[in-house]
Amino acid sequence: MDLSKVKLIATDMDGTLLNSQGEVSDHFFELFKELQDLGVTFVAASGRQYYSIIHKLAPIKDEIFVIAENGALTMHKEKELQTTEIDRDTYLELLTISRELKGSQVILCGRKKGYIEDYGSDFIEMFSEYYGRYEVVEDLAKVTDDQYLKIAICNQKGSEQYLYPALKHLEDKLKVKVSGEIWLDLSHNNANKGYALQKLQETLNISTEETMVFGDYNNDLEMMEQATYSFAMENAHPNVKAIANYSTKTNDENGVEYILSKMIEAKKALLI
């Protein structure tokens, strides 16, 4: 494992770079400065909204690439590089299907903001952790002045058991992705982290052999395939552990920082 070859690092946020309290460590920001000095490009890739990601990474938000909404949106320095949206007819069809899932909450992930109906203050408090800009609307079907990047569905009992079985029949035409323990996302087939990362690699002329990725859940699977140095967190879903080439410590043990430190050491050794 020659980590000195790495030129691009892409990491998931929740369960990966963020600890269980949703925090980025001070150590990461210290390591980021060293990565910059070594000419390494950094990408934050998450199912989160763009505005939520840059809030978490505010000190470096203008120095990184951001893949948001599971790959539906790629940004750099507030410039939109790539957007993959759902057309309105498809959105309305998915909204109708999603509303039939009892005990679930539906979120429209738009380009401008996230939209929800009034599901109560407890849900809004939880939801706002992932959406820096949002609006509570009377009817999601009436939202027309925005792009439809993704529909996110929340079920507190578990997305893999209570949501995926009811929606997996849509996989022949859409991306149906269990993105967390209580979250499932519906989006365009090309709206995934792997596709978005591949487009960035082509733009930056960086190969899979020069790429490192970190992830923990099923929405990271396509991204894992874009990197020789693919790392599953110790707390990762079994599907991620099965496809990753390597592993690291949990997100609460700074597993990302642990590998980044080793990579920086390997690169500096070549400069001696």
Short mmCIF file of C-alpha atoms in Angstrom, two decimals:
data_model
loop_
_atom_site.label_atom_id
_atom_site.label_comp_id
_atom_site.label_asym_id
_atom_site.label_seq_id
_atom_site.Cartn_x
_atom_site.Cartn_y
_atom_site.Cartn_z
CA MET A 1 0.00 0.00 0.00
CA ASP A 2 1.92 3.02 -1.30
CA LEU A 3 0.00 5.97 0.11
CA SER A 4 2.52 8.41 -1.33
CA LYS A 5 0.77 8.06 -4.72
CA VAL A 6 -2.49 9.61 -3.54
CA LYS A 7 -3.45 12.92 -5.17
CA LEU A 8 -7.16 13.05 -4.34
CA ILE A 9 -9.05 12.21 -1.16
CA ALA A 10 -12.85 11.90 -1.01
CA THR A 11 -14.60 11.21 2.25
CA ASP A 12 -18.17 10.73 3.36
CA MET A 13 -19.34 12.87 6.27
CA ASP A 14 -21.80 11.15 8.66
CA GLY A 15 -20.36 8.02 10.24
CA THR A 16 -17.02 8.74 8.59
CA LEU A 17 -15.39 12.18 8.94
CA LEU A 18 -17.95 13.33 11.50
CA ASN A 19 -18.00 11.72 14.93
CA SER A 20 -21.21 10.53 16.61
CA GLN A 21 -21.88 14.08 17.77
CA GLY A 22 -21.73 15.36 14.18
CA GLU A 23 -18.40 17.12 14.72
CA VAL A 24 -15.22 17.43 12.65
CA SER A 25 -12.07 17.08 14.75
CA ASP A 26 -9.56 19.90 15.14
CA HIS A 27 -6.92 17.40 14.10
CA PHE A 28 -8.53 17.02 10.69
CA PHE A 29 -8.20 20.74 9.96
CA GLU A 30 -4.52 20.57 10.94
CA LEU A 31 -4.00 17.63 8.59
CA PHE A 32 -5.85 19.43 5.82
CA LYS A 33 -3.25 22.22 5.83
CA GLU A 34 -0.51 19.65 5.38
CA LEU A 35 -2.45 17.98 2.56
CA GLN A 36 -2.73 21.33 0.83
CA ASP A 37 1.01 21.91 1.09
CA LEU A 38 1.53 18.48 -0.48
CA GLY A 39 -0.75 19.30 -3.40
CA VAL A 40 -3.53 16.87 -2.47
CA THR A 41 -7.12 17.67 -3.52
CA PHE A 42 -9.88 17.11 -0.96
CA VAL A 43 -13.51 16.24 -1.67
CA ALA A 44 -16.34 16.09 0.88
CA ALA A 45 -18.96 13.66 -0.47
CA SER A 46 -22.22 13.31 1.42
CA GLY A 47 -25.94 12.70 1.26
CA ARG A 48 -26.24 15.97 3.16
CA GLN A 49 -27.34 19.23 1.63
CA TYR A 50 -24.53 21.39 0.20
CA TYR A 51 -25.15 24.15 2.75
CA SER A 52 -24.94 21.69 5.63
CA ILE A 53 -21.60 20.31 4.36
CA ILE A 54 -19.94 23.70 4.02
CA HIS A 55 -21.23 24.65 7.47
CA LYS A 56 -19.43 21.65 8.97
CA LEU A 57 -16.28 22.49 6.98
CA ALA A 58 -16.56 26.28 7.15
CA PRO A 59 -12.83 27.03 7.70
CA ILE A 60 -11.92 25.30 4.41
CA LYS A 61 -15.15 25.58 2.40
CA ASP A 62 -13.55 27.60 -0.40
CA GLU A 63 -10.59 25.25 -0.71
CA ILE A 64 -12.40 21.96 -1.28
CA PHE A 65 -14.72 20.26 -3.74
CA VAL A 66 -18.16 19.26 -2.44
CA ILE A 67 -20.30 16.40 -3.71
CA ALA A 68 -23.71 16.89 -2.09
CA GLU A 69 -27.08 15.13 -2.11
CA ASN A 70 -25.40 11.76 -2.82
CA GLY A 71 -23.87 13.00 -6.05
CA ALA A 72 -26.73 15.07 -7.46
CA LEU A 73 -24.73 18.28 -7.00
CA THR A 74 -21.01 19.06 -7.23
CA MET A 75 -19.70 22.46 -6.13
CA HIS A 76 -16.39 24.31 -5.84
CA LYS A 77 -15.99 27.81 -4.42
CA GLU A 78 -19.78 28.32 -4.68
CA LYS A 79 -19.60 27.46 -8.38
CA GLU A 80 -21.89 24.71 -9.63
CA LEU A 81 -19.89 22.10 -11.54
CA GLN A 82 -22.50 19.39 -12.06
CA THR A 83 -26.20 18.86 -11.34
CA THR A 84 -28.25 15.72 -11.91
CA GLU A 85 -31.94 16.29 -11.29
CA ILE A 86 -35.27 14.47 -11.52
CA ASP A 87 -37.92 15.82 -13.91
CA ARG A 88 -41.17 17.08 -12.39
CA ASP A 89 -43.34 14.21 -13.63
CA THR A 90 -40.99 11.68 -12.05
CA TYR A 91 -40.85 13.75 -8.87
CA LEU A 92 -44.64 13.80 -8.53
CA GLU A 93 -44.81 10.05 -9.17
CA LEU A 94 -42.21 9.37 -6.48
CA LEU A 95 -43.90 11.76 -4.08
CA THR A 96 -47.17 9.84 -4.43
CA ILE A 97 -45.42 6.53 -3.77
CA SER A 98 -43.42 7.93 -0.83
CA ARG A 99 -46.48 9.33 0.88
CA GLU A 100 -47.99 5.85 1.04
CA LEU A 101 -45.22 4.65 3.36
CA LYS A 102 -46.81 4.80 6.80
CA GLY A 103 -44.80 6.27 9.64
CA SER A 104 -42.38 8.00 7.27
CA GLN A 105 -41.47 11.62 6.53
CA VAL A 106 -40.71 12.85 3.00
CA ILE A 107 -38.19 15.56 2.15
CA LEU A 108 -37.75 17.25 -1.22
CA CYS A 109 -34.08 18.08 -1.65
CA GLY A 110 -34.05 21.07 -3.98
CA ARG A 111 -31.12 23.01 -5.37
CA LYS A 112 -32.05 26.12 -3.38
CA LYS A 113 -33.23 24.46 -0.17
CA GLY A 114 -34.88 21.43 1.38
CA TYR A 115 -38.67 21.26 1.67
CA ILE A 116 -40.84 19.42 4.19
CA GLU A 117 -44.42 19.46 5.29
CA ASP A 118 -45.17 20.08 8.97
CA TYR A 119 -44.10 16.85 10.67
CA GLY A 120 -43.76 18.46 14.09
CA SER A 121 -41.01 20.22 16.01
CA ASP A 122 -39.12 17.06 17.03
CA PHE A 123 -38.65 15.98 13.43
CA ILE A 124 -37.71 19.47 12.30
CA GLU A 125 -35.05 19.67 15.02
CA MET A 126 -33.52 16.39 13.86
CA PHE A 127 -33.89 17.20 10.16
CA SER A 128 -32.23 20.62 10.48
CA GLU A 129 -28.93 18.94 11.40
CA TYR A 130 -28.66 17.86 7.76
CA TYR A 131 -30.30 20.81 6.02
CA GLY A 132 -28.85 24.28 6.51
CA ARG A 133 -31.55 25.85 4.35
CA TYR A 134 -35.10 24.57 4.39
CA GLU A 135 -38.74 25.57 4.22
CA VAL A 136 -41.87 24.06 5.76
CA VAL A 137 -44.57 24.03 3.06
CA GLU A 138 -48.26 23.12 3.02
CA ASP A 139 -47.92 20.68 0.11
CA LEU A 140 -44.70 19.27 -1.39
CA ALA A 141 -46.48 18.76 -4.71
CA LYS A 142 -46.84 22.52 -5.07
CA VAL A 143 -43.10 23.25 -4.97
CA THR A 144 -42.27 24.34 -8.51
CA ASP A 145 -39.63 27.07 -8.27
CA ASP A 146 -36.64 24.79 -7.74
CA GLN A 147 -34.77 21.81 -9.18
CA TYR A 148 -35.61 18.35 -7.82
CA LEU A 149 -32.28 16.81 -6.85
CA LYS A 150 -33.49 14.04 -4.57
CA ILE A 151 -36.32 12.73 -2.44
CA ALA A 152 -35.17 11.67 1.01
CA ILE A 153 -37.45 9.49 3.14
CA CYS A 154 -37.04 9.03 6.88
CA ASN A 155 -38.40 6.15 8.94
CA GLN A 156 -37.33 6.02 12.57
CA LYS A 157 -37.86 2.24 12.71
CA GLY A 158 -35.19 1.62 10.07
CA SER A 159 -34.80 2.32 6.37
CA GLU A 160 -33.42 -1.06 5.36
CA GLN A 161 -36.36 -2.95 6.85
CA TYR A 162 -39.27 -0.54 6.48
CA LEU A 163 -38.48 1.49 3.34
CA TYR A 164 -36.23 -0.39 0.95
CA PRO A 165 -38.51 -3.44 0.42
CA ALA A 166 -41.35 -1.12 -0.62
CA LEU A 167 -39.21 0.87 -3.07
CA LYS A 168 -36.64 -1.52 -4.51
CA HIS A 169 -38.89 -2.18 -7.53
CA LEU A 170 -37.91 1.32 -8.73
CA GLU A 171 -34.26 0.36 -9.14
CA ASP A 172 -34.63 -0.39 -12.86
CA LYS A 173 -35.01 3.33 -13.58
CA LEU A 174 -33.80 5.21 -10.49
CA LYS A 175 -31.19 5.16 -7.76
CA VAL A 176 -32.80 3.71 -4.63
CA LYS A 177 -30.23 4.06 -1.91
CA VAL A 178 -30.30 3.19 1.78
CA SER A 179 -28.08 6.06 2.93
CA GLY A 180 -28.34 5.67 6.70
CA GLU A 181 -30.05 3.69 9.44
CA ILE A 182 -33.25 5.73 9.08
CA TRP A 183 -32.77 7.30 5.64
CA LEU A 184 -33.47 6.21 2.07
CA ASP A 185 -32.89 8.38 -1.01
CA LEU A 186 -34.55 8.36 -4.42
CA SER A 187 -32.71 10.10 -7.25
CA HIS A 188 -31.62 9.97 -10.89
CA ASN A 189 -29.52 6.91 -11.78
CA ASN A 190 -26.46 9.10 -12.31
CA ALA A 191 -26.96 10.91 -9.01
CA ASN A 192 -24.48 8.90 -6.96
CA LYS A 193 -21.14 9.70 -5.36
CA GLY A 194 -19.23 7.41 -7.69
CA TYR A 195 -20.45 9.08 -10.87
CA ALA A 196 -19.81 12.55 -9.45
CA LEU A 197 -16.33 11.55 -8.29
CA GLN A 198 -15.53 10.01 -11.67
CA LYS A 199 -16.40 13.29 -13.40
CA LEU A 200 -14.13 15.17 -11.00
CA GLN A 201 -11.30 12.71 -11.62
CA GLU A 202 -11.64 13.27 -15.36
CA THR A 203 -11.64 17.04 -14.92
CA LEU A 204 -8.59 16.99 -12.64
CA ASN A 205 -6.80 14.24 -14.62
CA ILE A 206 -6.45 12.05 -11.54
CA SER A 207 -6.70 8.25 -11.82
CA THR A 208 -8.35 5.70 -9.55
CA GLU A 209 -4.81 4.58 -8.59
CA GLU A 210 -4.20 8.10 -7.25
CA THR A 211 -7.49 8.31 -5.34
CA MET A 212 -8.36 7.53 -1.71
CA VAL A 213 -11.93 7.32 -0.40
CA PHE A 214 -13.56 6.73 2.98
CA GLY A 215 -17.12 5.60 3.62
CA ASP A 216 -19.48 3.77 5.93
CA TYR A 217 -22.86 3.22 4.26
CA ASN A 218 -24.52 1.97 1.08
CA ASN A 219 -24.54 5.39 -0.57
CA ASP A 220 -20.73 5.16 -0.57
CA LEU A 221 -20.53 1.92 -2.59
CA GLU A 222 -20.18 3.51 -6.04
CA MET A 223 -17.53 5.89 -4.70
CA MET A 224 -15.53 2.95 -3.35
CA GLU A 225 -15.21 1.62 -6.89
CA GLN A 226 -13.51 4.84 -8.02
CA ALA A 227 -10.45 4.42 -5.78
CA THR A 228 -7.63 1.94 -5.36
CA TYR A 229 -7.27 3.18 -1.79
CA SER A 230 -10.84 2.58 -0.61
CA PHE A 231 -11.28 2.48 3.17
CA ALA A 232 -14.29 1.19 5.09
CA MET A 233 -14.76 2.55 8.57
CA GLU A 234 -14.79 -0.06 11.34
CA ASN A 235 -18.39 1.05 12.01
CA ALA A 236 -19.34 0.60 8.33
CA HIS A 237 -22.24 -1.37 6.89
CA PRO A 238 -21.22 -4.95 5.90
CA ASN A 239 -21.77 -4.08 2.21
CA VAL A 240 -19.12 -1.35 2.43
CA LYS A 241 -16.66 -3.59 4.24
CA ALA A 242 -17.12 -6.23 1.56
CA ILE A 243 -16.25 -3.91 -1.33
CA ALA A 244 -13.53 -1.72 0.24
CA ASN A 245 -9.89 -2.65 -0.32
CA TYR A 246 -8.83 -1.50 3.14
CA SER A 247 -10.26 -0.62 6.55
CA THR A 248 -9.64 1.90 9.30
CA LYS A 249 -10.81 2.74 12.81
CA THR A 250 -14.31 3.99 13.66
CA ASN A 251 -15.44 7.57 13.13
CA ASP A 252 -15.29 8.09 16.92
CA GLU A 253 -11.66 6.94 16.89
CA ASN A 254 -10.68 9.39 14.12
CA GLY A 255 -10.32 6.62 11.55
CA VAL A 256 -10.02 9.07 8.64
CA GLU A 257 -7.38 11.16 10.39
CA TYR A 258 -5.42 8.01 11.27
CA ILE A 259 -4.99 7.09 7.60
CA LEU A 260 -4.41 10.68 6.48
CA SER A 261 -1.54 10.95 8.97
CA LYS A 262 0.04 7.82 7.52
CA MET A 263 -0.39 9.17 4.00
CA ILE A 264 1.24 12.48 4.90
CA GLU A 265 4.17 10.61 6.47
CA ALA A 266 4.58 8.55 3.29
CA LYS A 267 4.58 11.64 1.08
CA LYS A 268 7.02 13.54 3.29
CA ALA A 269 9.40 10.55 3.31
CA LEU A 270 9.80 10.99 -0.44
CA LEU A 271 10.89 14.61 0.05
CA ILE A 272 13.79 13.72 2.37
#
